Amino acid sequence: MTTTRIENATVWTGHRLPGGDIYTTDSVAFEDDRLLALGASARRIPADEVIDARGGFIAPAFGDGHVHPIFGGLEREFAPVRDHQTPHDIAAAVGVWAAEHPDIEWVRGEGFDHTLAPEGIFLASWLDAHVPDRPVVLRATDYHTVWVNSEALRRAGYTQGVPQPHDGEIVLDDAGAPTGTLREWGAWRPVYNLLPRPATSMLLSAVDFATASFASAGITWGQDAWVEPQDVDTWLTALVQGSVHVDIDLALWADPNSWREQLPQFSTARDRAESEGRGVVTAHTVKFFADGVIESGTSAMLEPFCDCPHSKGLPNWEPAELAEAVAAVDDLGFTPHIHAIGDFAVRMALDAMEHATRVNPPRDRRWVMAHTQLVDPADIPRFAELGVIANFEPYWSKYDAWQSELTAPRLGKERTDRQFQTATLAAHGARISFGSDWPVTTYSPLEGIQVAVTRQMTPGDAPWMPEERISVDDALIAYTRGVAFQSARDDAGILRPGARADFVWIDADPRAVDPMTIGAIPVRGTWRRGVRTFGG
Ligand SMILES: [Zn+2]
């Protein structure tokens, strides 16, 4: 047994005192994987190791309530499509990479900026100019939009007159020919099905890179929010190799077209994780996409889009079918994790959960609405009533190009200024958890907390929807206890004797610095189950 004490710190316990303040003290002691004592009693315990935190800030380690480690980790293996200024710059970079990799048949890229083309429509011909002879498949940073060249369209059989899928959009030009932009997996899955699966070594190094990155940001647990059956192998193999540096729960993706046949596979995956996952890799969750995203016009809306008055977007499920599927996985003991962006999708997801509570026996449910972007006022109280956790990606709560270029024109002013109502939902009793959706946006919890607290892009900006800003304490709670609750780790996310020894050590108290600098506070150390995973 090893006892460690961290002292000379502001130890933020996450425990709220009767007056509303969070209890803080100056030191913490832990023995192996459990917290032993706080404050004066921690200082009295003889320790094998004493760490001087040099006046820094110790908190329960962060969790990420919605993240895509394998997608994010794989991006480095493909053509570099991030951080360009125009579609033509992206195409040129892809051309250079393709020339350097003459043996790779399918040229892939992940994470391009889908705000760079008018209405988010990217043309195959722009890519053809640089890569005419091999298929090119690029996915945008929203992970809902795909841009392909003509060779990829040809191989997928997408020509003039191609029938539209019910759960996606093959964007056509005025003459009815595919443009090269594909929205939602109903449209791009036929292309992705043609791609060779990345080599096992590539997948394993993606897990290693992603989870080590999370540890460096103070994270010890993540919800992998989109897993297909073969990914379970990847995680369990990575675990054996020592490449999994956070605890992870896998959300098994429910296909609207085949969820009934998937149910036995879900149970098999959960059992495998149970027997081989060593408590590090679990598979307790099933992921549903109720809709797409507003920027592509694929979110499901109660009222039409402003720039496209005939469209209310694209629900991925029939409401009755979603209700049946959610009830079925709930009955099997899984946690439904439902991506819902538009107000119709949010309502449909709440209706599905309500249906499950009617047809299934009561149980301790930790179900999650992921993203929670636009909620009709009538649905706000239903989160607390049904015990639905509102998961936000706080880094999105600012008026950036995603909002000004692609979202606001579709939603109009009233709906635009009603997005990501973190404070309102909390005031109505909803439990809040935070996540990053990395690689969509940064995995750094501190950067997310900065936006949750300020809703600003730069120090000079006016805050966007200032009434929805939350305190640093509440933002820390959402990224610690909120995520721990979501994952049913009731001994995590709070510092008290007997709790998990999962900590983060950062340089400064985020409550004491200029809020616009919270994201830049250096992380000094991360401990998971008492073992240092970063900064040792
Ligand atoms: Zn996601």
Coordinates of C-alpha atoms and ligand atoms in Angstrom, one line a residue:
M1 CA 0.0 0.0 0.0
T2 CA 1.2 3.5 -0.9
T3 CA 0.1 6.7 0.7
T4 CA 0.5 10.0 -1.1
R5 CA -0.2 13.5 0.1
I6 CA -0.7 16.5 -2.1
E7 CA -0.3 19.7 -0.1
N8 CA 0.1 23.5 -0.5
A9 CA -3.0 23.6 -2.8
T10 CA -6.5 24.9 -3.0
V11 CA -8.3 21.6 -2.9
W12 CA -11.7 22.0 -4.5
T13 CA -13.8 19.1 -3.3
G14 CA -17.0 19.6 -5.4
H15 CA -19.0 19.3 -2.1
R16 CA -21.4 22.2 -1.6
L17 CA -21.7 23.7 1.8
P18 CA -25.1 24.7 3.2
G19 CA -24.5 28.3 2.2
G20 CA -23.8 27.3 -1.4
D21 CA -20.1 27.6 -1.5
I22 CA -17.9 24.7 -2.5
Y23 CA -15.9 23.3 0.4
T24 CA -12.2 23.8 -0.2
T25 CA -9.2 22.9 1.9
D26 CA -5.4 22.8 1.5
S27 CA -4.3 19.1 1.2
V28 CA -5.5 15.7 0.2
A29 CA -4.1 12.2 1.0
F30 CA -4.9 9.0 -0.8
E31 CA -3.9 5.4 -0.4
D32 CA -3.7 3.3 -3.6
D33 CA -6.9 4.0 -5.5
R34 CA -8.9 5.6 -2.8
L35 CA -9.0 9.1 -1.1
L36 CA -8.1 8.8 2.5
A37 CA -8.4 12.3 4.1
L38 CA -8.6 16.0 3.4
G39 CA -7.2 19.1 5.1
A40 CA -5.8 18.7 8.6
S41 CA -6.3 15.0 8.8
A42 CA -4.6 14.5 5.5
R43 CA -1.6 16.5 6.9
R44 CA -1.3 14.2 9.9
I45 CA -1.1 11.0 7.9
P46 CA 2.4 9.7 7.4
A47 CA 2.8 9.6 3.6
D48 CA 5.2 7.6 1.4
E49 CA 5.2 10.4 -1.1
V50 CA 4.5 14.1 -0.6
I51 CA 3.8 16.4 -3.5
D52 CA 4.0 20.2 -3.1
A53 CA 1.4 21.7 -5.4
R54 CA 3.0 25.1 -5.1
G55 CA -0.2 27.0 -4.5
G56 CA -2.0 25.3 -7.4
F57 CA -5.5 24.0 -7.6
I58 CA -6.6 20.3 -7.1
A59 CA -10.0 19.1 -8.2
P60 CA -11.7 15.8 -8.9
A61 CA -10.4 14.7 -12.4
F62 CA -12.5 15.7 -15.3
G63 CA -14.7 13.4 -17.3
D64 CA -15.7 13.9 -20.9
G65 CA -19.4 13.1 -21.4
H66 CA -19.3 12.9 -25.2
V67 CA -16.1 12.3 -27.2
H68 CA -14.8 10.3 -30.2
P69 CA -11.3 9.1 -29.3
I70 CA -10.7 6.8 -32.3
F71 CA -12.0 9.3 -34.9
G72 CA -9.8 12.0 -33.3
G73 CA -6.8 9.8 -33.0
L74 CA -7.0 8.7 -36.6
E75 CA -7.1 12.2 -38.1
R76 CA -3.3 12.4 -37.9
E77 CA -3.0 9.4 -40.3
F78 CA -4.9 11.1 -43.1
A79 CA -4.4 14.1 -45.4
P80 CA -4.2 17.4 -43.3
V81 CA -7.5 19.1 -44.0
R82 CA -7.8 21.2 -40.8
D83 CA -6.8 24.9 -40.4
H84 CA -7.2 26.0 -44.0
Q85 CA -8.8 29.3 -45.2
T86 CA -10.6 28.2 -48.4
P87 CA -11.9 25.0 -50.0
H88 CA -9.2 25.4 -52.6
D89 CA -6.5 25.4 -49.9
I90 CA -7.9 22.2 -48.6
A91 CA -8.0 20.6 -52.0
A92 CA -4.4 21.7 -52.7
A93 CA -3.2 20.2 -49.4
V94 CA -5.0 17.0 -50.2
G95 CA -3.3 17.0 -53.6
V96 CA 0.1 17.4 -52.1
W97 CA -0.5 14.6 -49.5
A98 CA -1.9 12.3 -52.2
A99 CA 1.2 12.8 -54.3
E100 CA 3.4 12.0 -51.3
H101 CA 1.3 8.8 -50.7
P102 CA 1.1 7.2 -54.2
D103 CA 0.3 3.7 -52.8
I104 CA -2.8 4.8 -50.9
E105 CA -5.8 4.1 -53.0
W106 CA -8.5 6.0 -51.0
V107 CA -7.3 9.5 -50.1
R108 CA -9.0 10.4 -46.8
G109 CA -9.2 13.4 -44.6
E110 CA -11.1 14.2 -41.4
G111 CA -12.0 17.5 -39.9
F112 CA -12.2 20.2 -42.6
D113 CA -14.0 23.4 -41.9
H114 CA -17.5 23.1 -43.4
T115 CA -18.2 26.8 -43.0
L116 CA -15.8 27.7 -45.8
A117 CA -18.1 27.1 -48.8
P118 CA -21.4 29.0 -49.4
E119 CA -24.3 27.1 -47.8
G120 CA -21.8 24.4 -46.9
I121 CA -21.8 22.9 -50.4
F122 CA -18.4 21.7 -51.5
L123 CA -17.9 20.7 -55.2
A124 CA -16.3 17.5 -56.4
S125 CA -14.6 19.4 -59.2
W126 CA -12.5 21.4 -56.6
L127 CA -10.9 18.1 -55.5
D128 CA -10.7 16.7 -59.0
A129 CA -8.4 19.6 -59.9
H130 CA -5.8 18.2 -57.5
V131 CA -6.7 14.4 -57.4
P132 CA -8.4 13.3 -60.6
D133 CA -7.5 9.7 -60.6
R134 CA -8.1 8.3 -57.1
P135 CA -11.1 8.6 -54.9
V136 CA -11.0 11.3 -52.2
V137 CA -13.3 11.3 -49.2
L138 CA -13.1 14.1 -46.7
R139 CA -15.3 14.5 -43.6
A140 CA -16.0 17.8 -42.0
T141 CA -15.3 18.7 -38.4
D142 CA -19.0 18.4 -37.7
Y143 CA -18.8 14.7 -38.6
H144 CA -22.1 15.1 -40.4
T145 CA -20.9 16.5 -43.8
V146 CA -18.7 14.6 -46.3
W147 CA -17.0 16.1 -49.4
V148 CA -15.9 13.7 -52.2
N149 CA -14.4 14.0 -55.6
S150 CA -15.8 12.6 -58.9
E151 CA -13.9 9.3 -58.7
A152 CA -15.5 8.6 -55.3
L153 CA -18.9 9.5 -56.6
R154 CA -18.4 7.2 -59.5
R155 CA -17.3 4.3 -57.3
A156 CA -20.4 4.7 -55.1
G157 CA -22.6 4.7 -58.1
Y158 CA -23.8 8.3 -57.4
T159 CA -24.8 9.7 -60.8
Q160 CA -27.6 11.9 -62.3
G161 CA -30.9 10.6 -60.9
V162 CA -29.5 8.8 -57.9
P163 CA -32.3 8.1 -55.4
Q164 CA -32.1 10.1 -52.1
P165 CA -31.7 8.0 -48.9
H166 CA -34.4 8.6 -46.3
D167 CA -31.8 9.4 -43.6
G168 CA -29.4 11.7 -45.5
E169 CA -29.0 14.0 -48.4
I170 CA -26.9 13.6 -51.6
V171 CA -26.7 17.3 -52.4
L172 CA -27.5 17.8 -56.1
D173 CA -26.9 20.8 -58.4
D174 CA -29.6 22.6 -60.5
A175 CA -29.3 19.9 -63.2
G176 CA -29.8 17.1 -60.7
A177 CA -26.3 15.8 -60.6
P178 CA -24.4 15.1 -57.3
T179 CA -22.3 18.1 -56.3
G180 CA -19.8 16.2 -54.1
T181 CA -21.4 17.1 -50.8
L182 CA -23.1 14.3 -48.8
R183 CA -25.0 15.0 -45.6
E184 CA -25.6 12.5 -42.8
W185 CA -24.5 8.8 -42.9
G186 CA -27.5 7.8 -45.0
A187 CA -25.8 9.6 -47.8
W188 CA -22.1 8.9 -47.1
R189 CA -22.3 5.4 -45.6
P190 CA -22.3 3.8 -49.2
V191 CA -19.0 5.6 -49.8
Y192 CA -17.5 4.8 -46.4
N193 CA -18.4 1.2 -46.9
L194 CA -16.0 1.1 -49.8
L195 CA -13.0 2.4 -47.7
P196 CA -10.5 -0.2 -46.4
R197 CA -10.6 -0.5 -42.7
P198 CA -7.6 1.3 -41.1
A199 CA -4.8 -1.1 -40.1
T200 CA -5.0 -2.4 -36.6
S201 CA -1.7 -0.8 -35.7
M202 CA -3.2 2.6 -36.8
L203 CA -6.3 2.1 -34.7
L204 CA -4.3 1.2 -31.6
S205 CA -2.0 4.2 -32.0
A206 CA -5.2 6.3 -32.4
V207 CA -6.4 5.1 -29.0
D208 CA -3.0 5.6 -27.4
F209 CA -2.7 9.1 -28.8
A210 CA -6.2 10.2 -27.9
T211 CA -6.4 8.8 -24.4
A212 CA -2.9 10.1 -23.5
S213 CA -4.0 13.5 -24.8
F214 CA -7.1 13.4 -22.6
A215 CA -4.9 12.5 -19.6
S216 CA -2.8 15.6 -20.4
A217 CA -5.9 17.7 -20.0
G218 CA -6.9 16.3 -16.6
I219 CA -9.4 13.7 -17.9
T220 CA -9.7 10.2 -16.4
W221 CA -13.0 9.0 -17.9
G222 CA -14.7 9.4 -21.3
Q223 CA -17.9 8.4 -23.1
D224 CA -16.9 7.1 -26.5
A225 CA -20.1 8.4 -28.2
W226 CA -20.1 6.3 -31.3
V227 CA -18.9 2.7 -31.4
E228 CA -19.4 0.1 -34.0
P229 CA -18.9 -3.7 -33.3
Q230 CA -15.3 -3.9 -34.5
D231 CA -14.3 -0.9 -32.3
V232 CA -14.9 -3.0 -29.2
D233 CA -12.0 -5.2 -30.3
T234 CA -9.8 -2.2 -30.8
W235 CA -10.4 -0.9 -27.3
L236 CA -9.9 -4.3 -25.7
T237 CA -6.7 -5.0 -27.6
A238 CA -5.4 -1.5 -26.8
L239 CA -6.2 -2.2 -23.1
V240 CA -4.0 -5.4 -23.2
Q241 CA -1.2 -3.4 -24.8
G242 CA -1.4 -0.7 -22.0
S243 CA -2.5 2.0 -24.5
V244 CA -5.8 3.0 -22.7
H245 CA -5.0 6.0 -20.4
V246 CA -8.5 6.9 -19.3
D247 CA -11.5 4.8 -18.3
I248 CA -13.9 4.6 -21.2
D249 CA -17.5 3.6 -21.8
L250 CA -18.5 2.6 -25.3
A251 CA -21.8 3.8 -26.7
L252 CA -22.9 1.2 -29.3
W253 CA -24.4 2.9 -32.3
A254 CA -28.1 2.0 -33.0
D255 CA -28.8 1.9 -36.7
P256 CA -32.4 3.1 -37.4
N257 CA -32.5 0.5 -40.2
S258 CA -31.4 -2.6 -38.3
W259 CA -31.6 -1.9 -34.5
R260 CA -33.7 -5.0 -33.8
E261 CA -31.0 -7.3 -35.2
Q262 CA -28.4 -5.3 -33.3
L263 CA -29.8 -5.9 -29.9
P264 CA -28.1 -9.3 -29.4
Q265 CA -24.8 -7.8 -30.6
F266 CA -25.1 -5.0 -28.0
S267 CA -25.5 -7.5 -25.2
T268 CA -22.5 -9.5 -26.5
A269 CA -20.4 -6.4 -26.7
R270 CA -21.3 -5.5 -23.1
D271 CA -20.5 -9.0 -21.9
R272 CA -17.2 -9.0 -23.6
A273 CA -16.3 -5.6 -22.1
E274 CA -17.5 -6.9 -18.7
S275 CA -15.2 -9.9 -18.8
E276 CA -12.1 -8.4 -20.6
G277 CA -12.4 -4.7 -19.9
R278 CA -10.9 -4.8 -16.3
G279 CA -13.3 -2.1 -15.2
V280 CA -11.5 0.3 -17.6
V281 CA -13.4 -0.4 -20.8
T282 CA -17.2 -0.8 -20.3
A283 CA -20.1 -0.9 -22.8
H284 CA -23.2 0.2 -21.0
T285 CA -24.5 2.7 -23.4
V286 CA -26.4 2.8 -26.7
K287 CA -26.1 5.8 -29.0
F288 CA -29.0 7.2 -31.1
F289 CA -28.9 10.0 -33.5
A290 CA -32.3 11.6 -33.4
D291 CA -31.2 14.1 -36.1
G292 CA -28.3 15.7 -37.8
V293 CA -27.0 19.3 -37.4
I294 CA -28.4 22.7 -38.0
E295 CA -25.5 23.8 -40.2
S296 CA -26.3 21.2 -42.8
G297 CA -30.1 21.6 -42.5
T298 CA -30.3 18.1 -41.2
S299 CA -31.4 18.9 -37.6
A300 CA -35.1 18.1 -37.0
M301 CA -37.1 21.2 -36.3
L302 CA -40.6 22.0 -35.0
E303 CA -40.8 25.0 -37.4
P304 CA -39.2 25.4 -40.8
F305 CA -35.8 26.8 -41.4
C306 CA -35.8 30.5 -42.3
D307 CA -33.6 30.2 -45.4
C308 CA -35.4 27.1 -46.6
P309 CA -39.1 27.5 -45.7
H310 CA -40.2 24.1 -47.1
S311 CA -37.9 22.2 -44.8
K312 CA -38.1 21.2 -41.2
G313 CA -34.9 19.2 -41.4
L314 CA -34.2 15.5 -41.2
P315 CA -35.2 13.3 -38.3
N316 CA -33.2 10.1 -38.5
W317 CA -36.0 8.1 -36.8
E318 CA -39.7 7.8 -37.0
P319 CA -40.8 8.9 -33.5
A320 CA -42.7 5.7 -32.8
E321 CA -39.7 3.6 -33.9
L322 CA -37.3 5.6 -31.8
A323 CA -39.6 5.2 -28.8
E324 CA -39.7 1.4 -29.3
A325 CA -35.9 1.2 -29.8
V326 CA -35.2 3.3 -26.7
A327 CA -37.6 1.2 -24.6
A328 CA -35.9 -2.0 -25.9
V329 CA -32.4 -1.0 -25.0
D330 CA -33.6 0.5 -21.6
D331 CA -35.2 -2.8 -20.9
L332 CA -31.9 -4.6 -21.6
G333 CA -30.3 -2.3 -18.9
F334 CA -28.4 0.0 -21.3
T335 CA -28.2 3.7 -21.0
P336 CA -29.7 5.5 -24.0
H337 CA -27.4 8.4 -25.2
I338 CA -29.4 10.4 -27.7
H339 CA -27.9 13.0 -30.0
A340 CA -30.5 15.7 -30.3
I341 CA -29.9 19.1 -31.9
G342 CA -33.2 20.5 -33.2
D343 CA -36.2 21.2 -31.1
F344 CA -38.2 18.5 -32.8
A345 CA -35.4 16.0 -32.2
V346 CA -35.2 17.0 -28.5
R347 CA -39.0 16.5 -28.1
M348 CA -38.9 13.2 -30.0
A349 CA -36.1 12.0 -27.7
L350 CA -37.9 13.1 -24.5
D351 CA -41.1 11.4 -25.8
A352 CA -39.1 8.2 -26.4
M353 CA -37.7 8.2 -22.9
E354 CA -41.1 9.0 -21.4
H355 CA -42.5 6.0 -23.3
A356 CA -39.7 3.8 -21.9
T357 CA -40.7 4.8 -18.3
R358 CA -44.3 3.8 -19.1
V359 CA -43.6 0.4 -20.6
N360 CA -40.5 -0.6 -18.5
P361 CA -40.3 -1.1 -14.7
P362 CA -38.7 1.7 -12.7
R363 CA -34.9 1.7 -12.3
D364 CA -32.0 4.0 -11.7
R365 CA -31.7 5.6 -15.2
R366 CA -28.8 7.9 -16.2
W367 CA -30.0 8.6 -19.7
V368 CA -28.4 11.4 -21.7
M369 CA -29.5 14.0 -24.2
A370 CA -26.4 14.9 -26.1
H371 CA -25.8 18.5 -27.3
T372 CA -29.2 19.8 -26.3
Q373 CA -28.8 22.7 -28.8
L374 CA -32.4 24.0 -29.3
V375 CA -35.1 23.1 -26.8
D376 CA -38.7 24.3 -27.1
P377 CA -39.7 26.2 -23.9
A378 CA -42.5 23.6 -23.2
D379 CA -39.9 20.8 -23.0
I380 CA -37.5 22.5 -20.6
P381 CA -39.1 21.1 -17.4
R382 CA -39.3 17.6 -18.9
F383 CA -35.6 17.1 -18.4
A384 CA -35.9 17.2 -14.6
E385 CA -39.3 15.3 -14.6
L386 CA -37.8 12.4 -16.6
G387 CA -34.4 12.5 -15.0
V388 CA -32.7 13.2 -18.4
I389 CA -29.2 14.5 -18.1
A390 CA -28.6 17.5 -20.4
N391 CA -25.1 17.0 -21.9
F392 CA -23.6 20.2 -23.4
E393 CA -20.4 20.7 -25.3
P394 CA -19.7 24.1 -23.6
Y395 CA -17.1 25.2 -26.1
W396 CA -19.9 25.6 -28.6
S397 CA -21.8 28.2 -26.5
K398 CA -20.3 31.2 -28.3
Y399 CA -21.2 33.2 -31.4
D400 CA -18.6 31.9 -33.8
A401 CA -18.5 31.2 -37.6
W402 CA -20.6 28.1 -37.1
Q403 CA -23.3 30.4 -35.7
S404 CA -23.0 33.4 -37.9
E405 CA -22.3 31.7 -41.2
L406 CA -24.4 28.5 -41.1
T407 CA -26.7 28.5 -38.1
A408 CA -28.2 32.0 -37.7
P409 CA -29.4 32.2 -41.4
R410 CA -31.3 28.9 -40.9
L411 CA -32.8 29.6 -37.4
G412 CA -33.5 33.4 -37.5
K413 CA -32.9 35.7 -34.6
E414 CA -35.4 34.3 -32.1
R415 CA -34.2 30.7 -32.3
T416 CA -30.6 31.6 -32.7
D417 CA -30.6 33.3 -29.3
R418 CA -32.2 30.4 -27.6
Q419 CA -29.4 27.8 -28.1
F420 CA -27.5 25.9 -25.4
Q421 CA -29.6 27.0 -22.5
T422 CA -27.3 25.7 -19.8
A423 CA -28.4 28.0 -17.0
T424 CA -32.1 27.7 -17.8
L425 CA -32.1 23.9 -17.8
A426 CA -30.1 23.9 -14.5
A427 CA -32.5 26.4 -13.0
H428 CA -35.3 24.0 -14.0
G429 CA -33.6 21.2 -12.1
A430 CA -32.0 19.3 -14.9
R431 CA -28.7 17.6 -14.3
I432 CA -26.0 19.0 -16.5
S433 CA -22.9 17.1 -17.8
F434 CA -20.2 18.5 -20.1
G435 CA -18.2 17.0 -23.0
S436 CA -16.1 18.1 -25.9
D437 CA -17.3 16.0 -28.9
W438 CA -13.6 16.0 -29.8
P439 CA -12.4 16.0 -32.6
V440 CA -15.3 18.3 -33.5
T441 CA -13.8 20.8 -31.0
T442 CA -11.0 20.8 -28.4
Y443 CA -10.9 18.1 -25.7
S444 CA -9.6 20.6 -23.1
P445 CA -12.2 20.9 -20.3
L446 CA -10.6 24.2 -19.2
E447 CA -11.2 25.7 -22.6
G448 CA -14.8 24.5 -22.4
I449 CA -15.3 25.9 -18.9
Q450 CA -13.9 29.3 -20.1
V451 CA -16.7 29.5 -22.7
A452 CA -19.4 28.2 -20.4
V453 CA -18.5 31.0 -18.0
T454 CA -18.1 33.8 -20.5
R455 CA -20.0 32.8 -23.7
Q456 CA -17.4 35.1 -25.4
M457 CA -15.0 34.6 -28.3
T458 CA -12.5 37.3 -27.3
P459 CA -12.2 39.7 -24.3
G460 CA -13.7 42.5 -26.4
D461 CA -16.9 40.7 -27.4
A462 CA -20.3 41.1 -25.9
P463 CA -21.2 37.7 -24.3
W464 CA -23.8 35.7 -26.4
M465 CA -27.0 35.0 -24.4
P466 CA -25.3 36.3 -21.2
E467 CA -28.2 35.0 -19.0
E468 CA -27.0 31.5 -19.9
R469 CA -23.5 32.0 -18.4
I470 CA -22.8 29.8 -15.4
S471 CA -20.4 30.2 -12.5
V472 CA -16.9 28.6 -12.6
D473 CA -18.0 26.3 -9.7
D474 CA -21.1 25.1 -11.7
A475 CA -18.9 24.6 -14.8
L476 CA -16.4 22.5 -12.8
I477 CA -19.2 20.5 -11.3
A478 CA -20.7 19.8 -14.8
Y479 CA -17.2 18.5 -16.0
T480 CA -16.6 16.4 -12.8
R481 CA -19.6 15.3 -10.8
G482 CA -22.0 15.8 -13.7
V483 CA -20.1 13.4 -15.9
A484 CA -19.5 11.0 -13.0
F485 CA -23.3 10.9 -12.4
Q486 CA -23.9 10.2 -16.1
S487 CA -21.5 7.3 -16.0
A488 CA -23.0 5.9 -12.7
R489 CA -19.6 6.3 -11.0
D490 CA -21.1 7.6 -7.8
D491 CA -17.7 7.5 -6.0
A492 CA -16.1 9.8 -8.5
G493 CA -16.4 13.5 -9.4
I494 CA -16.2 14.6 -5.7
L495 CA -13.4 14.5 -3.1
R496 CA -14.3 12.8 0.1
P497 CA -12.8 9.9 2.0
G498 CA -13.5 6.7 0.2
A499 CA -13.9 8.4 -3.2
R500 CA -11.8 7.4 -6.2
A501 CA -8.3 8.8 -6.2
D502 CA -8.9 10.6 -9.5
F503 CA -7.5 14.2 -9.4
V504 CA -6.4 17.0 -11.6
W505 CA -3.7 19.5 -10.6
I506 CA -3.8 22.8 -12.4
D507 CA -1.6 25.9 -11.9
A508 CA -4.2 28.4 -10.7
D509 CA -7.7 28.6 -9.1
P510 CA -9.9 29.1 -12.2
R511 CA -12.3 31.1 -9.9
A512 CA -9.5 33.6 -9.2
V513 CA -8.2 34.4 -12.7
D514 CA -9.6 36.5 -15.5
P515 CA -12.3 34.2 -16.9
M516 CA -11.0 34.7 -20.4
T517 CA -7.8 33.0 -19.4
I518 CA -9.2 29.9 -17.8
G519 CA -8.5 27.8 -20.9
A520 CA -4.8 28.7 -20.7
I521 CA -4.2 27.5 -17.2
P522 CA -1.5 24.8 -17.4
V523 CA -2.4 21.3 -16.3
R524 CA 0.4 20.0 -14.0
G525 CA -0.8 16.5 -13.1
T526 CA -3.5 13.9 -13.5
W527 CA -4.1 10.8 -11.3
R528 CA -6.4 8.0 -12.2
R529 CA -7.1 5.5 -9.4
G530 CA -4.2 6.9 -7.5
V531 CA -1.8 6.4 -10.5
R532 CA -0.3 9.4 -12.2
T533 CA -1.3 9.4 -15.8
F534 CA 0.2 12.8 -16.7
G535 CA 2.9 15.1 -15.4
G536 CA 5.0 12.7 -13.4
Ligands
ZN1 ZN -20.5 13.4 -31.2

